Tab-separated table of C-alpha atoms and ligand atoms in Angstrom:
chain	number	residue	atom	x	y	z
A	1	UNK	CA	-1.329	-26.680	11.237
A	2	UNK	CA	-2.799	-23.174	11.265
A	3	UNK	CA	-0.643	-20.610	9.262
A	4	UNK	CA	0.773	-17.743	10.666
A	5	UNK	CA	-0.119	-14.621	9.731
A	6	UNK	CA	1.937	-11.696	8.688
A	7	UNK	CA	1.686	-8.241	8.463
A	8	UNK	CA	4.103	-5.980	6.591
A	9	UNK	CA	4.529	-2.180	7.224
A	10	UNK	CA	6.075	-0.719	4.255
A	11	UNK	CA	4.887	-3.313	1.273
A	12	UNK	CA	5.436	-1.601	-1.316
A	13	UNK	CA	9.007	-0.373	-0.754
A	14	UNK	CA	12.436	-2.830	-1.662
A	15	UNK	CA	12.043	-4.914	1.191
A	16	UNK	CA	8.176	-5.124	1.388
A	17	UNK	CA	8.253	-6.149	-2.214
A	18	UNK	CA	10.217	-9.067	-1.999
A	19	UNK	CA	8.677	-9.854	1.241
A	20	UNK	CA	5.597	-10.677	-0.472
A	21	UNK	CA	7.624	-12.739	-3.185
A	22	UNK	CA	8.932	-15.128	-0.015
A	23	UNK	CA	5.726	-15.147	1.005
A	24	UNK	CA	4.066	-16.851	-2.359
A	25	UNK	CA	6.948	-19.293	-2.307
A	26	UNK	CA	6.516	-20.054	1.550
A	27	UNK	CA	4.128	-22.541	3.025
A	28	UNK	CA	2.146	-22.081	5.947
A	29	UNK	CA	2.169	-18.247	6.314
A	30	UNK	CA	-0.629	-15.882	5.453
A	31	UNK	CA	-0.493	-11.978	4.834
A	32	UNK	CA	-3.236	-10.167	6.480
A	33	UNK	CA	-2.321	-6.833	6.221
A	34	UNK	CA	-0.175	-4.175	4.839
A	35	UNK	CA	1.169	-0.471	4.871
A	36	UNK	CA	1.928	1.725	1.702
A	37	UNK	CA	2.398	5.201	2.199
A	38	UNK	CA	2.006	7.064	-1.613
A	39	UNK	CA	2.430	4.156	-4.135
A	40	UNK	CA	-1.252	3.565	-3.664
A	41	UNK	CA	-1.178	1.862	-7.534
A	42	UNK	CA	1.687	-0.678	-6.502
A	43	UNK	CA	-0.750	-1.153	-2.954
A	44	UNK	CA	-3.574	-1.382	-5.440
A	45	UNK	CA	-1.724	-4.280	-7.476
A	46	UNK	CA	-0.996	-6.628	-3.975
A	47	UNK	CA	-4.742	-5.887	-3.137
A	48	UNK	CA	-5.535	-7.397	-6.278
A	49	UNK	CA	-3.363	-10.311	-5.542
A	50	UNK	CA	-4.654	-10.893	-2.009
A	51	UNK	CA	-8.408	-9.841	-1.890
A	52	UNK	CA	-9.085	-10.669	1.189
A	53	UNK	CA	-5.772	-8.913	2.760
A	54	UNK	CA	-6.229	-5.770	4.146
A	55	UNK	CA	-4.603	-1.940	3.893
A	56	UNK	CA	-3.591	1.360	5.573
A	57	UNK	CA	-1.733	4.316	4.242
A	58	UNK	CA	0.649	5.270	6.862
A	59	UNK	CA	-0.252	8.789	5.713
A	60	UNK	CA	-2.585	8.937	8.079
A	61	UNK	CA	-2.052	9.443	12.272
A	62	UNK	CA	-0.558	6.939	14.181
A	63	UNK	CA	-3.092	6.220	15.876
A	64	UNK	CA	-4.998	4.717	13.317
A	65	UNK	CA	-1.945	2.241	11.988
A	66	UNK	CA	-2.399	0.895	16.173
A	67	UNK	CA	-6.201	0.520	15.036
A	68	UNK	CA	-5.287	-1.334	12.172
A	69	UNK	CA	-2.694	-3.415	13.937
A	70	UNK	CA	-5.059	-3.872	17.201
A	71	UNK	CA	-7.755	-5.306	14.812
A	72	UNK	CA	-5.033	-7.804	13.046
A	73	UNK	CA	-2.998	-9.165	15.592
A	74	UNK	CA	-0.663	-11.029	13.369
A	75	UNK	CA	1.860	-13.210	14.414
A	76	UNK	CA	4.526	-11.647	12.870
A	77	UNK	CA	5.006	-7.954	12.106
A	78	UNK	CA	7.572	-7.028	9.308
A	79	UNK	CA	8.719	-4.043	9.373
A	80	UNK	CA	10.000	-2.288	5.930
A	81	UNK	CA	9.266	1.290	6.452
A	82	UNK	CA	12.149	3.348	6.397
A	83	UNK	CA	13.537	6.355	9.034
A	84	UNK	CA	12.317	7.365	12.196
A	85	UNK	CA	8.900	6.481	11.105
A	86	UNK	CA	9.452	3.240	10.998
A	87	UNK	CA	10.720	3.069	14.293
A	88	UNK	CA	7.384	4.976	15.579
A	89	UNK	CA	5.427	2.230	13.422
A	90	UNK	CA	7.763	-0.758	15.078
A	91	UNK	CA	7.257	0.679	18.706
A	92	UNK	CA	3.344	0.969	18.007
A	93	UNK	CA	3.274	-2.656	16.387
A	94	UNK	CA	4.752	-4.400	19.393
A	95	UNK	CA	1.872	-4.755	21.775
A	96	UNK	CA	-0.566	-6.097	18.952
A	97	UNK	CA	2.287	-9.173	17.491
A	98	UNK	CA	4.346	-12.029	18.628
A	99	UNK	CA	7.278	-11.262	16.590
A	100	UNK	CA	8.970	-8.131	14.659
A	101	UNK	CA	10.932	-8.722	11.795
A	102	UNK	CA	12.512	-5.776	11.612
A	103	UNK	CA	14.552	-4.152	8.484
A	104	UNK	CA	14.443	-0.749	9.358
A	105	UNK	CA	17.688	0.067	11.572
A	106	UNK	CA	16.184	3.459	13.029
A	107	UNK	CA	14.090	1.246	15.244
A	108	UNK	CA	17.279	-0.127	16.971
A	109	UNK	CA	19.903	2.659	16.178
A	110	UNK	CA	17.249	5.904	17.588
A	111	UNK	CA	15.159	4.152	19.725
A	112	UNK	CA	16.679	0.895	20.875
A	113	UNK	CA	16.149	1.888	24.693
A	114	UNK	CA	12.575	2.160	24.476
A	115	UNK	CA	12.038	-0.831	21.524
A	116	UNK	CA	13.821	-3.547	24.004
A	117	UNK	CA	12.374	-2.857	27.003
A	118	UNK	CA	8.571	-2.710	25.194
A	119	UNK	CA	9.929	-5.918	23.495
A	120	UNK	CA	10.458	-7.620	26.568
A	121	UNK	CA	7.554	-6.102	28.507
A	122	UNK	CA	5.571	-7.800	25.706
A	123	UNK	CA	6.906	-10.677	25.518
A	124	UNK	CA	7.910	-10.424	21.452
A	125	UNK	CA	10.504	-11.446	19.563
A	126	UNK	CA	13.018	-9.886	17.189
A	127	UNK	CA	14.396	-11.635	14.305
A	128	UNK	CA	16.607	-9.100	12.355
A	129	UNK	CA	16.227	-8.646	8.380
A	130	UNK	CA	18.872	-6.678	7.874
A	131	UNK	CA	22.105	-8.938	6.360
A	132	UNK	CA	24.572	-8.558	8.074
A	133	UNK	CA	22.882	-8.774	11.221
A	134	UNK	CA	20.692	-11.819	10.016
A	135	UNK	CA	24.309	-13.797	9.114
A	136	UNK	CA	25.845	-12.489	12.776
A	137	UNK	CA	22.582	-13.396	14.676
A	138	UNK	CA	22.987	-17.029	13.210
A	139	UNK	CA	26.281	-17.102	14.135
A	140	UNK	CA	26.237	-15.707	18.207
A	141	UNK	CA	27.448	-17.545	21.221
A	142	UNK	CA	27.266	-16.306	24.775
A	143	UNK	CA	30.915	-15.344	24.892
A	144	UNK	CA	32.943	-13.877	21.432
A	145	UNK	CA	35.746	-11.625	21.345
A	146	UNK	CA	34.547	-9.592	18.317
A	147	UNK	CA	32.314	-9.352	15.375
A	148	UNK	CA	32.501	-8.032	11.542
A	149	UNK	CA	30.228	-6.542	9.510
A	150	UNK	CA	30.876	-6.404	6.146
A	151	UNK	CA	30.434	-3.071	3.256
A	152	UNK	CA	30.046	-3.033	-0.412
A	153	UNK	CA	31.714	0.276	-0.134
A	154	UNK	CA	29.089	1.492	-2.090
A	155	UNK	CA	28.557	2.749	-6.112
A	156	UNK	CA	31.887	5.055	-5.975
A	157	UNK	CA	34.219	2.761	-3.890
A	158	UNK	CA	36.502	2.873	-6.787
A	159	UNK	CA	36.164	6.396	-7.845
A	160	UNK	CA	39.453	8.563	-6.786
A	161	UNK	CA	38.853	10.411	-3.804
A	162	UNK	CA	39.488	13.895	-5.577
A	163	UNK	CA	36.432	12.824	-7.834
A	164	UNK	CA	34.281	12.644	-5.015
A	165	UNK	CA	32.901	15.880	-4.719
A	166	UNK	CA	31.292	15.739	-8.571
A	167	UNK	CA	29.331	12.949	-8.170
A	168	UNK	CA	25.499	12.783	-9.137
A	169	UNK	CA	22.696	10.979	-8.000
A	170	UNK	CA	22.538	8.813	-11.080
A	171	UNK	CA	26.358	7.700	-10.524
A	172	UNK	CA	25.726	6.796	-6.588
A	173	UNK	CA	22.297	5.439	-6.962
A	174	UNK	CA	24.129	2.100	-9.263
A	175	UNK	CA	24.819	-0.246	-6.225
A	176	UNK	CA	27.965	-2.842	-6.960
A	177	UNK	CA	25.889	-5.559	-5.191
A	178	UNK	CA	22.755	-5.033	-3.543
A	179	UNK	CA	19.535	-4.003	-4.942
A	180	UNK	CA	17.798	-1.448	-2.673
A	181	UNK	CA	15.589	1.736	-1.735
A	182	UNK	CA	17.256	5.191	-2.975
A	183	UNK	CA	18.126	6.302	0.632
A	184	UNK	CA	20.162	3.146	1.355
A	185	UNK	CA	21.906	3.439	-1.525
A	186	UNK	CA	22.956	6.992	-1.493
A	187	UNK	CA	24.076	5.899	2.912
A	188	UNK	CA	25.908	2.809	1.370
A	189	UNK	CA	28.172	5.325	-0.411
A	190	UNK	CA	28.950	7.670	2.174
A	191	UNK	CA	28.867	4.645	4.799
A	192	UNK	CA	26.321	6.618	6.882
A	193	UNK	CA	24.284	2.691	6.425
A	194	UNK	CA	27.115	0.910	8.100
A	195	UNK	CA	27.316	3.832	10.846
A	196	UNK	CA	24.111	2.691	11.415
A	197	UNK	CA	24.303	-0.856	11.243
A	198	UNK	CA	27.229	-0.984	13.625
A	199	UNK	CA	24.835	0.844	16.288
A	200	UNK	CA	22.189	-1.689	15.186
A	201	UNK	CA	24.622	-4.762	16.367
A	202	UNK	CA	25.174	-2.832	19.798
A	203	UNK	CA	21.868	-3.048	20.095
A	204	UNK	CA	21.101	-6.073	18.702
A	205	UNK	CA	23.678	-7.959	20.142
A	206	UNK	CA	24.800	-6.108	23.308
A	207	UNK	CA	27.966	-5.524	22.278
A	208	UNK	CA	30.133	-2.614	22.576
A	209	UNK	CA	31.290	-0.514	19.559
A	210	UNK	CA	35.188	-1.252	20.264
A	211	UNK	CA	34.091	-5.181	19.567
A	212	UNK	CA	32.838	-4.484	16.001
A	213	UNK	CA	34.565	-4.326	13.133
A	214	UNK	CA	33.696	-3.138	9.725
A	215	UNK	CA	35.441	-4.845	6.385
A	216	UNK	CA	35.101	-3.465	2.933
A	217	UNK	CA	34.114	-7.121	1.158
A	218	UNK	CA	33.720	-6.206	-2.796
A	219	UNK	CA	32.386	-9.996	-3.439
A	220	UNK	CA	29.214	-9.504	-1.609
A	221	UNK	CA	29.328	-13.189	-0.479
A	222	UNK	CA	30.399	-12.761	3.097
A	223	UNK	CA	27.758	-10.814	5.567
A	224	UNK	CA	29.200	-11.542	9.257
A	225	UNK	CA	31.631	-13.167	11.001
A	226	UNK	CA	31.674	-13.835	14.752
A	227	UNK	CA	35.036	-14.439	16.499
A	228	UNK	CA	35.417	-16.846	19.287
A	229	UNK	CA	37.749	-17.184	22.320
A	230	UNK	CA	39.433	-20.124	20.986
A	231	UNK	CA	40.503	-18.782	17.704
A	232	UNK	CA	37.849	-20.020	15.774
A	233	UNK	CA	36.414	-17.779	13.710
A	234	UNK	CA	33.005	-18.441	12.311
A	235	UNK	CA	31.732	-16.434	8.703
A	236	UNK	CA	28.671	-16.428	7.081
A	237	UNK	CA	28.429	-16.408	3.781
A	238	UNK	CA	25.699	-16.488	1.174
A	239	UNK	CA	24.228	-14.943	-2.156
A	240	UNK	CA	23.545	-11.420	-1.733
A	241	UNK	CA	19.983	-12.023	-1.972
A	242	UNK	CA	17.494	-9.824	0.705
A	243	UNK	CA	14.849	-12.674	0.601
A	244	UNK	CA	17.035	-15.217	2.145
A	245	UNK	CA	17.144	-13.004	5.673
A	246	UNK	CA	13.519	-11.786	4.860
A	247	UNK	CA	12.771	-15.840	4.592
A	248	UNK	CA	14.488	-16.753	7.758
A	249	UNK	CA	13.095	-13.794	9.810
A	250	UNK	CA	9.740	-15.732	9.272
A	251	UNK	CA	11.025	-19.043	9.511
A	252	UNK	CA	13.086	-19.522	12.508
A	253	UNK	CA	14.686	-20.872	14.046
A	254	UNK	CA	13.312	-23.222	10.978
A	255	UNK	CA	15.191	-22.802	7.320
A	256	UNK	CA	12.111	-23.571	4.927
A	257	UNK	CA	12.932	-21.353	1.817
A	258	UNK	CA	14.445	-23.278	-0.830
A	259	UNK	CA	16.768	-20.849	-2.758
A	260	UNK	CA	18.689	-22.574	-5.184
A	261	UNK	CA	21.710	-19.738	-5.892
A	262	UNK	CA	25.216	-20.560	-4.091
A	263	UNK	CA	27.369	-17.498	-4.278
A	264	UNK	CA	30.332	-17.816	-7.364
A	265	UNK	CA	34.033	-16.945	-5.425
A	266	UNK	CA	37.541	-17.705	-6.669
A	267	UNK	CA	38.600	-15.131	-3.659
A	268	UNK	CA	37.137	-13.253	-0.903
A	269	UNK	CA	39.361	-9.922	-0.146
A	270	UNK	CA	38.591	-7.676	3.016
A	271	UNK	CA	39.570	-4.330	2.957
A	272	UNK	CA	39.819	-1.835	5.850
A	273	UNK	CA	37.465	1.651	5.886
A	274	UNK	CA	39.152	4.740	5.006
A	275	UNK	CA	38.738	7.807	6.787
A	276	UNK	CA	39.329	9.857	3.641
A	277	UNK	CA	36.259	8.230	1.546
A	278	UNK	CA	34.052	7.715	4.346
A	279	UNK	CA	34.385	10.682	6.815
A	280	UNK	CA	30.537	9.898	7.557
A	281	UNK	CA	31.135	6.587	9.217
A	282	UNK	CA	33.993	7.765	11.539
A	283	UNK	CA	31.120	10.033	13.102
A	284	UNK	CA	29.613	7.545	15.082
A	285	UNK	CA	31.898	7.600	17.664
A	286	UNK	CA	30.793	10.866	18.593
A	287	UNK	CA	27.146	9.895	18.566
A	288	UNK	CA	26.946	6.075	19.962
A	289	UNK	CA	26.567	6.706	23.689
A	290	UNK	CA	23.385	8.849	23.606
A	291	UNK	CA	20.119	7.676	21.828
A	292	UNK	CA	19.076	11.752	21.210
A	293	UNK	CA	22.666	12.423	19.562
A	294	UNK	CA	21.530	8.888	17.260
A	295	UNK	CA	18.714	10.403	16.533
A	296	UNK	CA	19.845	13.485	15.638
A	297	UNK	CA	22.707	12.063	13.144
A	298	UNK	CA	20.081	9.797	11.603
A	299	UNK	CA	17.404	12.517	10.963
A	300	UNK	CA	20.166	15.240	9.785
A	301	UNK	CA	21.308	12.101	7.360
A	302	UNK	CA	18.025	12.006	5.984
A	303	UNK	CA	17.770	15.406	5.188
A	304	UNK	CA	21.138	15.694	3.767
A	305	UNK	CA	20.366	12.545	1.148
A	306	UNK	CA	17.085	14.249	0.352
A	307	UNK	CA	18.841	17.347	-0.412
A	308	UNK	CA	21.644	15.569	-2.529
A	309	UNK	CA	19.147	13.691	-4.318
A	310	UNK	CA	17.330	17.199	-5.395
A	311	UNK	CA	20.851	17.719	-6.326
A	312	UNK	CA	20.696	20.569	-3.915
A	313	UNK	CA	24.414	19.774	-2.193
A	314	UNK	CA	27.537	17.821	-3.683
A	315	UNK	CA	28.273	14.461	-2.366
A	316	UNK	CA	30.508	15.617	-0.227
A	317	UNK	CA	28.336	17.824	1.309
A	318	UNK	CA	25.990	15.143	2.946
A	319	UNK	CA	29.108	14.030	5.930
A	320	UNK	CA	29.791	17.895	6.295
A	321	UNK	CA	26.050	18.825	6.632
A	322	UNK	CA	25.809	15.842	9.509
A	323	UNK	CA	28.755	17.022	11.406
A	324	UNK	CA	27.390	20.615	11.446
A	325	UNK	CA	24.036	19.860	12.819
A	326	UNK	CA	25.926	17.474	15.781
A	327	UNK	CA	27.899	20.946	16.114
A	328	UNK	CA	24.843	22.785	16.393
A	329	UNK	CA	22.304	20.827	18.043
A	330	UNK	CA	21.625	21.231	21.787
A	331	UNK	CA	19.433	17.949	23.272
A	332	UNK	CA	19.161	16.806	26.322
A	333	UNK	CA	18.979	12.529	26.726
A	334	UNK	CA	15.677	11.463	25.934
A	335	UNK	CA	13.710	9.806	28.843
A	336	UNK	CA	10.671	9.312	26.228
A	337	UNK	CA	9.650	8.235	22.761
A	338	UNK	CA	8.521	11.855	22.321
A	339	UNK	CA	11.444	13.390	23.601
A	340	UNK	CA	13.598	11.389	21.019
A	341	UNK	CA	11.033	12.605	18.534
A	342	UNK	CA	12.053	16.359	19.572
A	343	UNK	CA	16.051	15.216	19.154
A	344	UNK	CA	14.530	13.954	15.718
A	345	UNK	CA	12.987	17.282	14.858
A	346	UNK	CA	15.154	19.600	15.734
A	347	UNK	CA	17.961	18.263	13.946
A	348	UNK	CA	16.065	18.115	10.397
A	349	UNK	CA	15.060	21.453	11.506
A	350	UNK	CA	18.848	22.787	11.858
A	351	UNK	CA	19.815	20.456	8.375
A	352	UNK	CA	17.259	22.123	6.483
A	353	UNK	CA	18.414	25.526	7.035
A	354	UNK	CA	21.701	24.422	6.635
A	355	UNK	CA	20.856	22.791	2.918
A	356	UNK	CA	18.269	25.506	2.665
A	357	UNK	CA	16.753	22.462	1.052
A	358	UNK	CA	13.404	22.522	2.780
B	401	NDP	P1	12.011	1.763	0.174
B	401	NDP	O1	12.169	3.225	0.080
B	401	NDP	O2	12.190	0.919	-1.023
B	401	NDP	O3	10.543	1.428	0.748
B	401	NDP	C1	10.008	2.038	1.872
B	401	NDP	C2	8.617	1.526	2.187
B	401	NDP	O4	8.090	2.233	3.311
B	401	NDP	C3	7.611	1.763	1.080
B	401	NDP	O5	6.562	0.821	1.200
B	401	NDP	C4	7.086	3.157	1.401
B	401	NDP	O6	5.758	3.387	0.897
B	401	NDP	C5	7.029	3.104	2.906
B	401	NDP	N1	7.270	4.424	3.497
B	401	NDP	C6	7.984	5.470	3.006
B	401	NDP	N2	7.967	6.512	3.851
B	401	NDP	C7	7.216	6.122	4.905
B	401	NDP	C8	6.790	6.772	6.109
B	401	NDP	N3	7.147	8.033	6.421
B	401	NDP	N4	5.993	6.078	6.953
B	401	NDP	C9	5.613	4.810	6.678
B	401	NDP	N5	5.970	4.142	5.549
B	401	NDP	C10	6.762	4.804	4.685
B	401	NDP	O7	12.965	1.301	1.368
B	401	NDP	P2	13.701	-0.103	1.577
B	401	NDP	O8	12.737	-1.218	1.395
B	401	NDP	O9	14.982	-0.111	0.858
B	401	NDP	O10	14.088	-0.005	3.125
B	401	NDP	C11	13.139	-0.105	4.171
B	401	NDP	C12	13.862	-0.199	5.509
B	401	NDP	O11	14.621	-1.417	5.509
B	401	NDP	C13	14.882	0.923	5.748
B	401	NDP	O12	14.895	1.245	7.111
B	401	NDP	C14	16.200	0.317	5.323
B	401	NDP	O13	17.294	0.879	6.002
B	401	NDP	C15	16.004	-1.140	5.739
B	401	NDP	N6	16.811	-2.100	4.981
B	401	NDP	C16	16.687	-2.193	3.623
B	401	NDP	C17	17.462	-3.085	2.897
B	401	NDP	C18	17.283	-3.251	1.422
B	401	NDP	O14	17.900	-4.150	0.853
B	401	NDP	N7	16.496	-2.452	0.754
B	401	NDP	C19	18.450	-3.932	3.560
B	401	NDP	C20	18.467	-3.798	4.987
B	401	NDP	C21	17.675	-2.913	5.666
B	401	NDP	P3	5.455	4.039	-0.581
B	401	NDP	O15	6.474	3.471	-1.503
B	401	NDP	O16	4.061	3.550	-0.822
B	401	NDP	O17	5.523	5.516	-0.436
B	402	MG	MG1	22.750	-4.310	5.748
């Protein structure tokens, strides 16, 4: 049987990495291509690996990644660039693929309008990397009464609230559970990542916000659960191990990848969100019913990490920087890609003069 061939965007990142390590393990797949955007010594290393695989720095214009892609035409598309951009990379991708598996949430939360209906005009599938909506999109039927997605609660879940305020980057950027790019890991500590990923299942999973829950799960074992009409209630559990969803993204509705961990539980405790610790996540509500308002909190999120991570602003800073530029900002619903890339502008625009961190 002829393989199919893959192409990631975003290689050399957390995700792209261990992309490629499912890929060595996995019969009858074949990279073709791949993105870096600076590491070009780690994109020089997975050159050397796969000579005949070729590259593109996304540092370039756009319209050279859809020359790239054009030329490829791989079967599947991974997608493991973070932000906006990787949304603008996903939406590009589409025409030239038969299937995204995507990882970056932007590409839903910002521009999920736009993404479906090019999806569908296309003809392409999506197959979700992301964990908890991997464990949830096993687990769908037509009709459910609600979902959960569970939370780490991030590097300070047990640091008093008080204590907050004083944290560094060094003390955020130790995730309890999941081993990950610096951005997610700062957003799993202020929540902003499950803001997202709840807007990510509406999406996903047409589903409105009111019908999904979010659980603070410190065992890491548990990723979804779906509940059903009849009182069944059906969880998803595994090791908290990316390359099992990166595996099955490529896979399915096959299981091929042979990994060996069960998760270790005595107990599995759930845990409600609170307001207090997370004041980020409670912000969504205010933002899910208009794509440019999505955009907006995403891009002014991105800014604010980047500016904590300088060590610019506190940690507390990040949710108050956020709520400002939603205060400030003035955009009208995008009708277009571009005009979500204005929403997206502007609002880095207002955080950086707000951080006075760019
Ligand atoms: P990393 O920061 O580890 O990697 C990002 C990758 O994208 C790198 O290859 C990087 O290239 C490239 N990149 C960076 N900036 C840009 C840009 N502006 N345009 C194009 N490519 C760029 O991120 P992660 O792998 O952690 O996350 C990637 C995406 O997957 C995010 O959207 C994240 O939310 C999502 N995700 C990640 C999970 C995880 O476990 N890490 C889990 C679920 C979802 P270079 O390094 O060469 O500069
Ligand atoms: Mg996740």
């Amino acid at each position: 049987m002829e393989k199919k061939t893959v192409l990631i965007i975003g290689a050399t990142g957390s995700i792209g990495t261990q992309s490629i390590d499912v890929l060595k393990k996995l019969d009858g797949f074949k990279l073709v291509g791949f993105t870096y955007h600076s590491n070009s010594d780690l994109a020089m290393k997975i050159k050397s690996e796969f000579p005949d695989v070729e590259m593109l720095s996304t540092r370039t214009e756009l319209d050279e990644f859809e020359d790239f892609i054009s030329h490829l035409r791989p079967d599947i598309t991974i997608v493991a660039a973070p932000g906006f951009a990787g949304f603008e990379l996903a939406y590009r991708a589409i025409p030239y693929t038969r299937r995204l598996s995507l990882a970056n949430k932007e590409s839903l939360v910002c521009g999920g309008k736009f993404l479906k209906e090019r999806l569908k005009s296309n003809d392409v599938e999506l197959v979700p990397i992301d964990s908890e909506h991997s464990a949830v999109f096993q687990l769908i039927e037509d009709e459910i009464e609600r979902i959960v997605i569970t939370a780490s609660g991030g590097a300070l879940r047990d640091w008093p609230i008080e204590k907050l305020r004083f944290a560094k980057p060094s003390d955020v950027l130790k995730h309890p559970v999941w081993s990950m790019g610096k951005k997610i890991t700062v957003d799993s500590a202020t929540m902003f990542n499950k803001a997202l990923e709840v807007m990510e299942a509406m999406e996903l999973f047409d589903i409105p916000f009111e019908k999904i829950d979010v659980y603070v799960h410190r065992e890491g074992v548990v990723h979804g659960m779906v509940f059903l009409k009849d009182g069944t209630v059906k969880i998803h559990a595994s090791v908290a191990d990316m390359r099992i969803p990166i595996a099955l993204s490529l896979t399915y509705p096959e299981r091929s990848y042979e990994f060996p961990k069960f998760p270790n539980f005595s107990s599995l405790t759930f845990e409600k969100l609170s307001r207090e610790r997370y004041p980020l996540f409670f912000l969504v509500d205010s933002v899910k019913d208009s794509y440019s308002l999505k955009t907006a909190f995403n891009a002014a999120d991105e800014i604010a990490v980047q500016a904590f991570l300088n060590e610019k602003i506190g940690f507390m800073d990040i949710p108050k920087v956020v709520e400002r530029v939603l205060e400030k900002i003035d955009v009208e619903e995008a009708e277009s890609v571009e005009e979500l890339k204005k929403a997206d502008e502007e609002a880095r625009r207002l955080a950086c003069e707000i951080t006075k961190s760019c």
